[in-house]
Each structure stands twice: as C-alpha cells, then as structure tokens.
Tab-separated table of C-alpha atoms and ligand atoms in Angstrom:
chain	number	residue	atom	x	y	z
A	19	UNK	CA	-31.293	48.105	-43.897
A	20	UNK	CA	-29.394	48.679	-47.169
A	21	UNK	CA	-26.600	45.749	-47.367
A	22	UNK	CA	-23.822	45.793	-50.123
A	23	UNK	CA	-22.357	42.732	-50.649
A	24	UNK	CA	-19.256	42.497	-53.415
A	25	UNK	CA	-18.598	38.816	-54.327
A	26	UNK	CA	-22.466	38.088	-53.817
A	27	UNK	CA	-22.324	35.084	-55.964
A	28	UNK	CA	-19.617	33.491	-54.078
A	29	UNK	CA	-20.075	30.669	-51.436
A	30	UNK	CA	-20.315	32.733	-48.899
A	31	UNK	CA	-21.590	35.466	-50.153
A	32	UNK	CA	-25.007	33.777	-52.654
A	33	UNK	CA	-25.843	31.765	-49.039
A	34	UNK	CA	-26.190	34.881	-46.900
A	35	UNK	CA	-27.968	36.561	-49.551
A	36	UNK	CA	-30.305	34.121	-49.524
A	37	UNK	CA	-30.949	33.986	-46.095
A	38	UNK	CA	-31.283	38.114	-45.931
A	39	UNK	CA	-34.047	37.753	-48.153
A	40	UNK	CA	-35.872	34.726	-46.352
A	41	UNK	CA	-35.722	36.406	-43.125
A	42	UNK	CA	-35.288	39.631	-43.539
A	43	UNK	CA	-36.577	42.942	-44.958
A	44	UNK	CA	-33.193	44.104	-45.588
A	45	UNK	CA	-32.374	45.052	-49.781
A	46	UNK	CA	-29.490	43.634	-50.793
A	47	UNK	CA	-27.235	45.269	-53.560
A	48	UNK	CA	-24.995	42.538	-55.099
A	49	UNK	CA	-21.965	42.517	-57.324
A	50	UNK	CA	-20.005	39.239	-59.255
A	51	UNK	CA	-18.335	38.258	-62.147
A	52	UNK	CA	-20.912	35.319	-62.055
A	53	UNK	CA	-24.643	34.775	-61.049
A	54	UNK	CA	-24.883	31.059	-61.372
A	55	UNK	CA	-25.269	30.344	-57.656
A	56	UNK	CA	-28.173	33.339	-57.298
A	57	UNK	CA	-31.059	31.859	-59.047
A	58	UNK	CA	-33.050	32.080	-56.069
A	59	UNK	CA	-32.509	35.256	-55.361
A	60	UNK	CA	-32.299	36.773	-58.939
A	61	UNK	CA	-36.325	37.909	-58.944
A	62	UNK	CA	-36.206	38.861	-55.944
A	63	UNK	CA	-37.344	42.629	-55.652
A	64	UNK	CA	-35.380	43.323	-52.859
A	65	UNK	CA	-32.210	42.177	-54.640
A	66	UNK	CA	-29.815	44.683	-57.183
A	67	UNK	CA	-27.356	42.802	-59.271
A	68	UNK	CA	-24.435	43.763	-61.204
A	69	UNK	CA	-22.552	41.320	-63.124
A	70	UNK	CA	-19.118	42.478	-62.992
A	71	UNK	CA	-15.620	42.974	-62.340
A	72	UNK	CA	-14.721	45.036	-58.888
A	73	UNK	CA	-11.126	46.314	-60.395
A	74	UNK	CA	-13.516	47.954	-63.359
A	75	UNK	CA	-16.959	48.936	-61.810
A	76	UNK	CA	-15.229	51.367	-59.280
A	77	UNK	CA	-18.061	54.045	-60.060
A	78	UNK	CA	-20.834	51.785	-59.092
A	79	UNK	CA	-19.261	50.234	-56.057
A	80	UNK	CA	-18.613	53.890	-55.082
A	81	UNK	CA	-22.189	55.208	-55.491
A	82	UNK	CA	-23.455	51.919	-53.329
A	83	UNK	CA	-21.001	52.083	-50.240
A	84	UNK	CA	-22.198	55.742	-49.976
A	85	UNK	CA	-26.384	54.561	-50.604
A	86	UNK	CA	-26.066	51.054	-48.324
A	87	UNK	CA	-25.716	50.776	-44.627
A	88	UNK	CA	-23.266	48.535	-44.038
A	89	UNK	CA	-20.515	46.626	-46.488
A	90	UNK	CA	-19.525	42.810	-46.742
A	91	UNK	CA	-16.244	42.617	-49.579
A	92	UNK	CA	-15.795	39.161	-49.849
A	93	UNK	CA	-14.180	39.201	-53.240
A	94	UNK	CA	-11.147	37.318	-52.605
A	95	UNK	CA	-8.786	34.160	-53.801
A	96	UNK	CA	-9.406	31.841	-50.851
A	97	UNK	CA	-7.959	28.789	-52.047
A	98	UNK	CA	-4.615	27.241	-51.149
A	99	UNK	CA	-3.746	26.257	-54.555
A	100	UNK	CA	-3.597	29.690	-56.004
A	101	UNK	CA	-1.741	31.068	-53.437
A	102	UNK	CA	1.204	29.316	-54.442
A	103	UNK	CA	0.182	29.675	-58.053
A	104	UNK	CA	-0.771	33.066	-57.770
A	105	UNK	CA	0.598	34.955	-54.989
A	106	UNK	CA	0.581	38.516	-56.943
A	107	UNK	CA	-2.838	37.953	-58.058
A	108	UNK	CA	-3.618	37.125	-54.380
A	109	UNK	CA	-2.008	40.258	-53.671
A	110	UNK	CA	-3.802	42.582	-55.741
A	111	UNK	CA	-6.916	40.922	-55.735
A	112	UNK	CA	-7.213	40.128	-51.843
A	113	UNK	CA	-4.967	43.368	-50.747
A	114	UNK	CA	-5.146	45.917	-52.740
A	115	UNK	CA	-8.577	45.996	-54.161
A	116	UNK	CA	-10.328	45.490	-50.808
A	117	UNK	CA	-8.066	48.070	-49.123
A	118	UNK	CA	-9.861	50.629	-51.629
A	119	UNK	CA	-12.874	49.750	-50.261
A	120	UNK	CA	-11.824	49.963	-46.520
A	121	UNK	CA	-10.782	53.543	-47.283
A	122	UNK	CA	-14.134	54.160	-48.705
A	123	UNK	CA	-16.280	52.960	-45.584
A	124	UNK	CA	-13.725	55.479	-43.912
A	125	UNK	CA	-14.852	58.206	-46.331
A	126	UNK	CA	-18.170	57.331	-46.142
A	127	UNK	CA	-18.640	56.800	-42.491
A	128	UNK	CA	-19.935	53.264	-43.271
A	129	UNK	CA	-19.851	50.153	-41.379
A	130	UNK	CA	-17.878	47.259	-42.987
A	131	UNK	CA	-18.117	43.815	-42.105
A	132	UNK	CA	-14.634	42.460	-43.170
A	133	UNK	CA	-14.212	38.449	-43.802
A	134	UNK	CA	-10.409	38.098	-42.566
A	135	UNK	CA	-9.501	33.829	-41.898
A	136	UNK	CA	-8.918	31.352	-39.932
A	137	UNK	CA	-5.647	31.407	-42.206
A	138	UNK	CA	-4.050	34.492	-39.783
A	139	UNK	CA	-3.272	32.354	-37.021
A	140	UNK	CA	-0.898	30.626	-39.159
A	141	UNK	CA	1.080	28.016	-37.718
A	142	UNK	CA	0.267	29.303	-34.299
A	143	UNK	CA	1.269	26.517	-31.421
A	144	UNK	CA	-2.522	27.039	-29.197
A	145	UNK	CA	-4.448	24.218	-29.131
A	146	UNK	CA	-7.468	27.045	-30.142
A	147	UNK	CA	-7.106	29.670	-31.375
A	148	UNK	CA	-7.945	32.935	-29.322
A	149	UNK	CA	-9.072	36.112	-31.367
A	150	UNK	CA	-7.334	39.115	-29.689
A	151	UNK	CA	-4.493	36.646	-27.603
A	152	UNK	CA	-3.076	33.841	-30.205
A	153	UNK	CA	0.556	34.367	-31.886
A	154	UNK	CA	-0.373	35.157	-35.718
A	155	UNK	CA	2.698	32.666	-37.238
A	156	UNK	CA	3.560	32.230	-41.103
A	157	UNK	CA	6.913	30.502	-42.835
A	158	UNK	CA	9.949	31.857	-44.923
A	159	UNK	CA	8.835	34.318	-47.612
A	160	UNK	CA	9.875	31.233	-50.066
A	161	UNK	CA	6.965	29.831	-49.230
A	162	UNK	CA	4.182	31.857	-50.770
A	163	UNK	CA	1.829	29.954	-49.350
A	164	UNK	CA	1.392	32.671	-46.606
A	165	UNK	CA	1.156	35.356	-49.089
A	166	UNK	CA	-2.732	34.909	-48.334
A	167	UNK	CA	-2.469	35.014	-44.448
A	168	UNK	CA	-0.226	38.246	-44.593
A	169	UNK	CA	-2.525	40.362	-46.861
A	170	UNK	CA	-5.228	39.570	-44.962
A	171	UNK	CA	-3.807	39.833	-41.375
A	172	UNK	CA	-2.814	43.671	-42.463
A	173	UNK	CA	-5.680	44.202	-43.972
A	174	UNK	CA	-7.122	43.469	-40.498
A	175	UNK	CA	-4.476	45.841	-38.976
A	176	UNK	CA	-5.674	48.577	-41.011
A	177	UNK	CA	-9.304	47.998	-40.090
A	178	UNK	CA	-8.266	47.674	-36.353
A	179	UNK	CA	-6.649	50.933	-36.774
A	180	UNK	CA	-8.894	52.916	-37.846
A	181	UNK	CA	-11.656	51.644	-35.967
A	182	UNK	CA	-9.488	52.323	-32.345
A	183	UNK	CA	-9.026	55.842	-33.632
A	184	UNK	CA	-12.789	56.499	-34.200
A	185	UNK	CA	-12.727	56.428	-37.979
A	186	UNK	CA	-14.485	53.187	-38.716
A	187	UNK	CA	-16.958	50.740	-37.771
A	188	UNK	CA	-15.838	46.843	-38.344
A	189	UNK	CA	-16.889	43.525	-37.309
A	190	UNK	CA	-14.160	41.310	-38.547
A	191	UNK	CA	-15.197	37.571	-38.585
A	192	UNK	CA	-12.925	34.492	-39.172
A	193	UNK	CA	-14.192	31.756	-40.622
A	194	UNK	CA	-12.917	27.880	-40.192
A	195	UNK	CA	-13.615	25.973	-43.164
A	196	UNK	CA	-16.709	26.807	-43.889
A	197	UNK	CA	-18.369	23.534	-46.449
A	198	UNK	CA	-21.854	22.923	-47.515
A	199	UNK	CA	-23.384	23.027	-50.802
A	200	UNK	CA	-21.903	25.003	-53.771
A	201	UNK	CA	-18.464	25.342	-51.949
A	202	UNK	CA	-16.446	25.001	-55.136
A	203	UNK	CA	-17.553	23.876	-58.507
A	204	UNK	CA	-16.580	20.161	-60.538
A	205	UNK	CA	-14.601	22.510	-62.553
A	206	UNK	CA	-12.317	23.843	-60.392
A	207	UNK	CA	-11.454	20.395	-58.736
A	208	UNK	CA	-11.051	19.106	-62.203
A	209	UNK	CA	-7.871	21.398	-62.704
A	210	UNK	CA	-7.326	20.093	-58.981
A	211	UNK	CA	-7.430	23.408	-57.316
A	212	UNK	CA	-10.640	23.215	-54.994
A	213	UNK	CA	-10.516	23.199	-51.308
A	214	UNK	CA	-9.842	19.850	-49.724
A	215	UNK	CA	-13.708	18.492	-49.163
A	216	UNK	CA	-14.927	19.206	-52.710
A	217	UNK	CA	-12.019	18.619	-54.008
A	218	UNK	CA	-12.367	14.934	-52.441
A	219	UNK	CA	-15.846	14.637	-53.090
A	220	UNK	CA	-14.918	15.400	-56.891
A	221	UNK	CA	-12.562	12.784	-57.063
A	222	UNK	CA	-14.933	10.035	-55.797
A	223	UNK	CA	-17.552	11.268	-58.487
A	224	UNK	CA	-14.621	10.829	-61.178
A	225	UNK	CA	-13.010	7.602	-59.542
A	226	UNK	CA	-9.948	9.302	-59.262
A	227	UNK	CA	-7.502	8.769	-56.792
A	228	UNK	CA	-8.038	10.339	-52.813
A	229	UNK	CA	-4.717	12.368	-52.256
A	230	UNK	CA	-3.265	12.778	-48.850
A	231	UNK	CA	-1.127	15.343	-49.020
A	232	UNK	CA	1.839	13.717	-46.583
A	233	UNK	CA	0.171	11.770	-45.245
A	234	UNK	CA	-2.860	13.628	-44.221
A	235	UNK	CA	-2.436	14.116	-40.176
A	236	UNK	CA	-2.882	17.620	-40.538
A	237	UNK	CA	-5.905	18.341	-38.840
A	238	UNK	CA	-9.039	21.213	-39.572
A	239	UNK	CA	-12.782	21.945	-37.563
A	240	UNK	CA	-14.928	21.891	-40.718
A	241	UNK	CA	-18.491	24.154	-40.036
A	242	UNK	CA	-21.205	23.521	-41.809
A	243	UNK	CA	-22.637	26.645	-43.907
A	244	UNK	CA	-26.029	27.177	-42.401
A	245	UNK	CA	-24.323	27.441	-38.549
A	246	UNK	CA	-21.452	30.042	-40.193
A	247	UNK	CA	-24.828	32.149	-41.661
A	248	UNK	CA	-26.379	31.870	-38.349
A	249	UNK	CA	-23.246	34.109	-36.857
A	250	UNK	CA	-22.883	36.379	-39.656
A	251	UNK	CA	-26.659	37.161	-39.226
A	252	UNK	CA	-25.944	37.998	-35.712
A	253	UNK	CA	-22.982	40.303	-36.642
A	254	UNK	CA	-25.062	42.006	-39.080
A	255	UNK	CA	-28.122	42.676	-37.024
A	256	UNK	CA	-25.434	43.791	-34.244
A	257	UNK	CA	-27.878	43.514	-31.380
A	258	UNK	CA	-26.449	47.055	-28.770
A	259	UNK	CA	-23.829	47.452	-31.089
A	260	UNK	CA	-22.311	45.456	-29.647
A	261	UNK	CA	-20.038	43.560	-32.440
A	262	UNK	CA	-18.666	46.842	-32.875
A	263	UNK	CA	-14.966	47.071	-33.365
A	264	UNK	CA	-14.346	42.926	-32.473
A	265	UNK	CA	-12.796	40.607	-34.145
A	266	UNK	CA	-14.971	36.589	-34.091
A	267	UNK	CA	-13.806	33.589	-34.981
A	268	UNK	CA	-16.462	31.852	-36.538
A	269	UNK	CA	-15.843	27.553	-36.624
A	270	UNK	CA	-17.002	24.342	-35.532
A	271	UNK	CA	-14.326	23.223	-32.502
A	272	UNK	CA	-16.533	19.793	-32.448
A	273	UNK	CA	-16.042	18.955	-35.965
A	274	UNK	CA	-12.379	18.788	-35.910
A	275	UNK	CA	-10.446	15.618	-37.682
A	276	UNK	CA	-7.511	14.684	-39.906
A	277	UNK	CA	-7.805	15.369	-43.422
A	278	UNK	CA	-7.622	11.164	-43.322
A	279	UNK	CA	-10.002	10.512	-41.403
A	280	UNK	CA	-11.952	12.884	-43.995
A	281	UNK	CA	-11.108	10.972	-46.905
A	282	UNK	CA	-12.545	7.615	-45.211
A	283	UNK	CA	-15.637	9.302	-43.545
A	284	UNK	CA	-16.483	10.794	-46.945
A	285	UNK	CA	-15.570	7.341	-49.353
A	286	UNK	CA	-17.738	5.281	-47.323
A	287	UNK	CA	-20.755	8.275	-47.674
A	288	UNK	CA	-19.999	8.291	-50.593
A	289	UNK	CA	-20.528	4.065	-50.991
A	290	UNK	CA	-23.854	4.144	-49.291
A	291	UNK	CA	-25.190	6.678	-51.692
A	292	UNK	CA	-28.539	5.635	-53.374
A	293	UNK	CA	-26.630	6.306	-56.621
A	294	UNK	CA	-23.321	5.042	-55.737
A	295	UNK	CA	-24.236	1.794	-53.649
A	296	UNK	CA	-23.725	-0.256	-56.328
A	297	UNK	CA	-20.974	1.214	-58.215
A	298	UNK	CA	-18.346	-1.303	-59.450
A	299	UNK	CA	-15.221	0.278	-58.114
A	300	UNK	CA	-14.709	3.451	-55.881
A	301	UNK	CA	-11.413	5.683	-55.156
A	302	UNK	CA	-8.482	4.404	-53.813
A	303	UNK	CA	-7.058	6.947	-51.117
A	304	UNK	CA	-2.846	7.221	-51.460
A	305	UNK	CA	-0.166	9.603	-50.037
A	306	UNK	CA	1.011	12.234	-52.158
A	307	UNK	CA	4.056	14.332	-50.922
A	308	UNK	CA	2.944	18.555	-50.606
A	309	UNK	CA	5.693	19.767	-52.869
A	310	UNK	CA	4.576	17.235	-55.667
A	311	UNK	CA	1.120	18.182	-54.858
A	312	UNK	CA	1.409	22.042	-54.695
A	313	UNK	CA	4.703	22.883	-55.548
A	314	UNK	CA	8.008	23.669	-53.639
A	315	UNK	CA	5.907	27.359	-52.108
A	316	UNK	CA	3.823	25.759	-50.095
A	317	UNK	CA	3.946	24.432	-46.248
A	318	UNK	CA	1.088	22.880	-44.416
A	319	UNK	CA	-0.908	24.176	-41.433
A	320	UNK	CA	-1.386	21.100	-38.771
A	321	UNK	CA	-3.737	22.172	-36.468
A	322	UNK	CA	-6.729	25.129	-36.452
A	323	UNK	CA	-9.015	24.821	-34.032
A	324	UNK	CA	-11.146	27.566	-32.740
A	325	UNK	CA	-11.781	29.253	-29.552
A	326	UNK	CA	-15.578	30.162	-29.811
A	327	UNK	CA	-15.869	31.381	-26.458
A	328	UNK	CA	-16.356	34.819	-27.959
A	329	UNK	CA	-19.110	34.055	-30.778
A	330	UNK	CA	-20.833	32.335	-27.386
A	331	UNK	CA	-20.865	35.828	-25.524
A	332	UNK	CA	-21.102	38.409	-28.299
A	333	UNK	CA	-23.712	36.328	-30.207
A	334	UNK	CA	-25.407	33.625	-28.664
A	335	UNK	CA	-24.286	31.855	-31.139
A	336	UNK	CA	-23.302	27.929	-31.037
A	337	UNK	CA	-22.655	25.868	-34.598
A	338	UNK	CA	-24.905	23.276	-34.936
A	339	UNK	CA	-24.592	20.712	-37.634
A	340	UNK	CA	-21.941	17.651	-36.657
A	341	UNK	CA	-18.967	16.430	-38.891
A	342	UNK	CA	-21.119	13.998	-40.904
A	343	UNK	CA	-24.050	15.622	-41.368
A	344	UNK	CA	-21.914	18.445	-42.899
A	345	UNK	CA	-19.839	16.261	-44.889
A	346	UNK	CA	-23.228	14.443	-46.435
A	347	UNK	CA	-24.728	17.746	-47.340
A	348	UNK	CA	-22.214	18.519	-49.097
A	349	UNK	CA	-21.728	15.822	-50.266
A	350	UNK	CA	-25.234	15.190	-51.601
A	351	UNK	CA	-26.131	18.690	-52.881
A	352	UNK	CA	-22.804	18.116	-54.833
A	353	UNK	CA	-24.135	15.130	-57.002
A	354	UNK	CA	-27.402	16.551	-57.265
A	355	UNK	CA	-25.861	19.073	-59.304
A	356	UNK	CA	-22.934	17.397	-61.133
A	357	UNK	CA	-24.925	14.098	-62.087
B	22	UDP	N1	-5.347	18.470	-48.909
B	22	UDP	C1	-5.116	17.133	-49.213
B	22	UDP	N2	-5.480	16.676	-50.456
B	22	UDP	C2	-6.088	17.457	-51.385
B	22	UDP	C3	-6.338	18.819	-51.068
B	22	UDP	C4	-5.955	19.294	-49.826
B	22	UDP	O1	-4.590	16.387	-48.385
B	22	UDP	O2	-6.421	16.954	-52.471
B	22	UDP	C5	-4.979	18.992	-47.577
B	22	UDP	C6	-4.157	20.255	-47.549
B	22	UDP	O3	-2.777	19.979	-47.623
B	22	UDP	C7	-4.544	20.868	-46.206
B	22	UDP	C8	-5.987	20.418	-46.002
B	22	UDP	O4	-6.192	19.345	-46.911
B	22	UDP	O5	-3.749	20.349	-45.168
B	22	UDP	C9	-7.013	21.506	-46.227
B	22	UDP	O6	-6.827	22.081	-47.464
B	22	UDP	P1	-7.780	23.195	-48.075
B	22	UDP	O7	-7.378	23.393	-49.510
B	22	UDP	O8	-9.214	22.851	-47.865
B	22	UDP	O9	-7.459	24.554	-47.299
B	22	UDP	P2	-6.846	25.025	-45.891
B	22	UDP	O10	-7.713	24.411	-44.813
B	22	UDP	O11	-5.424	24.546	-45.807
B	22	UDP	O12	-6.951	26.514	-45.939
C-alpha cells in the first residue's frame, strides 16, 4: 500500500510513519516544512520526502494523491494559543488548504483518512462524548477560540457528505490529547504557546512558574501516543472495510484528570528524576486568570471525555498506557532531548 501523509514530520504524523515502516511493507510518501523529528525514518527506502510548504508544492501533492492509496492531511494549527492569536491563519491553513485536498481524493477516487478533534464536541454537556449522537457546542463568535472547532467540524461535514453520496471514502478519527514524546518542542513553550503537558513540563525544566489557567478544574483524558498509533493502524489497514465512511473517537476515558492534578502529578515526576532529585528549587504552581493568559478570545472547555465504545467494536482497539506512565514518557523523552 502506497500511503501519503502531508505534515509527516509532525507529532502525529513522524510517529505513524515510523511505525508503517517497522511493521509494515507499506511506502510512505511524506511532505513537511521540517524533518527534524524523521531521522529514523529518513534512510529508509520505503520512505519519499519532500521538504516543503503544502500552499506552494500543489503540483507534487497532486501527482501523489493520484499515485498513493490512501491520504492522511494532518497539516494543521492544533494549538489553543494560536487560535486566538491566529484565527485567519487557522482558517486558511486548517480550512481551506485541506479542503483542496478533500476535493482531490474526490477527483481521484482516493481514500482519505481525515484527523478532525476531540475539539468538535465543544462545550458539549455529555459526560462522553458519543461520535454520531453528542451536541457539537462552541461560544460567541468573539471568542475565536472556536475558530478551530468550526473549520474542522465542516470540514467533517463536507467529508460526511460526500462520502453518503458515494463520492468518497473517509475514516475520520478524533483524537483526545494525544502526548508522548516530541509533542511540542522547548521552543514553542518558550514563547508559551505549547499544549498544556509540554508546556508544563517546559516550565519545570526552566523553573518557571506552573500556570493554572483559573484555577485549573477543567478537566481532559490524556492518551498516550503509542495506544492513539495502535487505532490509526487499525483504521488504515481497514480490516472488511469496515472503517469505511465512520467517524472514531480515538482517547484514553481512564486517563482523565484536572489540569491540577496534572501540574502536581507531573512536579513531583519531575522531583524524582535521576537528574532533577537533587535540584535546589523546583516550580511553584499559581493561578493565572484565561484572559490574562490567552487573551480576551478565548473560553475554556471543562470536560472531554470520550465514548470509545466504537473504537472497541470497529477496531478491537483498547488504549493502553495509564495517566502516569504517559505523563513520565513524556516527560523523560523530553529532557533527554532538551538537556
Ligand atoms: N492550560 C493551563 N496552563 C497552561 C496551558 C494550558 O492551565 O500553561 C489549560 C488550558 O486552559 C486548557 C488545558 O490546559 O484548559 C488544556 O490545554 P491545551 O493547550 O493542551 O489544549 P486543549 O486540551 O484545550 O485543546
């Protein structure tokens, strides 16, 4: 199997590449901005890079969705911070380019295996979240926060559309906070815009202050990489077809906890690090309001939990890597490379 995967150096995407080639015979044809995270897949001579930009290498990406057998876009903005930031670059980054793509699995009679997010249901009420039942619920256009949630929930609409009239073949999966090694670089959470656990984790390395943004109730099911590539693996070998045209929530309903008790599981994993044991002084963790911390277009999601009943039946699938263990993965493989 031919896969094309744009966005191949990103988190998601350099991990799954790595496990096509380990388990696989499948090529891989890859395209990023960036191949820092692919250095174990570089000399590989079942993987085709390109280093570049998706809004100029239209050509290329062309010529591959009509050579590969199935398509994984995961070029996207995925990270809180810039949505408020950012929301036309979200836009026409996130919208706009991927719907080109859509329209050229249509064109090419190709199956596309869409990343949409946990990030549709919103604000949604259920206490999990249900793929083809749960409300989809964002705020006040003021808040640009949900400029993210509402490309990608019409993005899915499209998809869904033409996939009920008989023009495309989708699997679109959801993922739930997906962490593990290489989520976000020190970089990024230097300028403070990395998602929550690296951003954390970055903090402790530069004894900076733990934020809480108010408060830090809010609650999310973090899933540890390896168990997320484990379903997508399943999607893509689509076992009797039948992921075809279904939409899976892909999260860890066990690992759910407050982005407090976060902070304090991942100081004190932090403390008993070999390195770190015997550190002289370690982050404190204080409350910072959300609209000094992000700006008056943001508002806060309190719960996401998923329902995985579907992953169970379509895949076979159950995550398996607890709260901790996650956490000190990432947490590790973080320091390894930053120290
Ligand atoms: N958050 C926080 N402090 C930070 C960064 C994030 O309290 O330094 C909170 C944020 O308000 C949100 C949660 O952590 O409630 C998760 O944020 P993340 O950026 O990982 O993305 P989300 O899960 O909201 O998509």
């Amino acid at each position: 199997m031919k896969v094309l995967i744009l966005g191949v150096n990103g988190f998601i995407g350099h991990h799954l590449t790595n496990r096509i080639l380990e388990m696989t015979d499948w090529s891989v044809f890859g395209m990023d901005l960036a191949f820092d995270r692919l250095d174990k897949a570089i000399d590989n001579s079942r993987f085709n890079f390109l280093e570049g930009d998706i809004s100029i290498n239209k050509e290329w990406i062309e010529y591959h969705i009509k050579k590969c057998d199935v398509i994984i876009p995961l070029v996207a903005i995925a990270t809180p911070k810039l949505y408020v930031e950012d929301p036309i670059g979200v836009f026409n980054l996130d919208f706009e380019m991927n719907l080109q793509i859509v329209k050229q699995c249509v064109k090419y009679k190709k199956r596309i295996v869409f990343p949409s997010t946990s990030e549709v249901y919103g604000a949604c009420p259920d206490p999990e979240f249900l793929e083809d039942e749960s409300f989809l619920i964002v705020g006040p256009i003021q808040k640009e926060r949900w400029i993210y949630s509402c490309c990608k929930q019409l993005l899915d609409r499209v998809i869904y559309a033409y996939g009920t009239r008989g023009n495309l073949e989708f699997t679109l999966f959801r993922p739930f906070n997906w962490i593990g090694p290489r989520l976000d670089s020190l970089d990024v959470a230097k300028e403070g815009s990395s998602r929550v656990v690296t951003q954390f984790i970055a903090e402790l390395l530069m004894k900076r202050p733990i934020t809480l943004v108010d408060g830090g109730s809010q609650k999310r099911c973090f899933t540890f990489v390896s168990d997320g590539i484990d379903a997508l693996m399943k999607i893509l070998e689509n076992r009797d077809n039948g992921c075809r045209n279904q939409i899976i929530n892909i999260g860890n309903p066990w690992n759910e906890c407050s982005v407090k008790e976060l902070a304090h599981m991942l100081k004190r994993l932090f403390m008993e690090h070999p390195r770190h044991s015997g550190d002289k002084s370690f982050s404190e963790i204080i409350d910072v309001s959300a609209e000094k911390y992000y700006g008056k277009g943001y508002q806060d999601i309190y719960t996401r939990k998923p329902s995985i009943r579907k992953a169970q039946e379509l895949l076979g699938w159950n995550p398996r890597v607890g709260l901790e263990d996650s956490l000190r993965l990432t947490l590790h493989a973080f320091l390894d490379e930053n120290e």
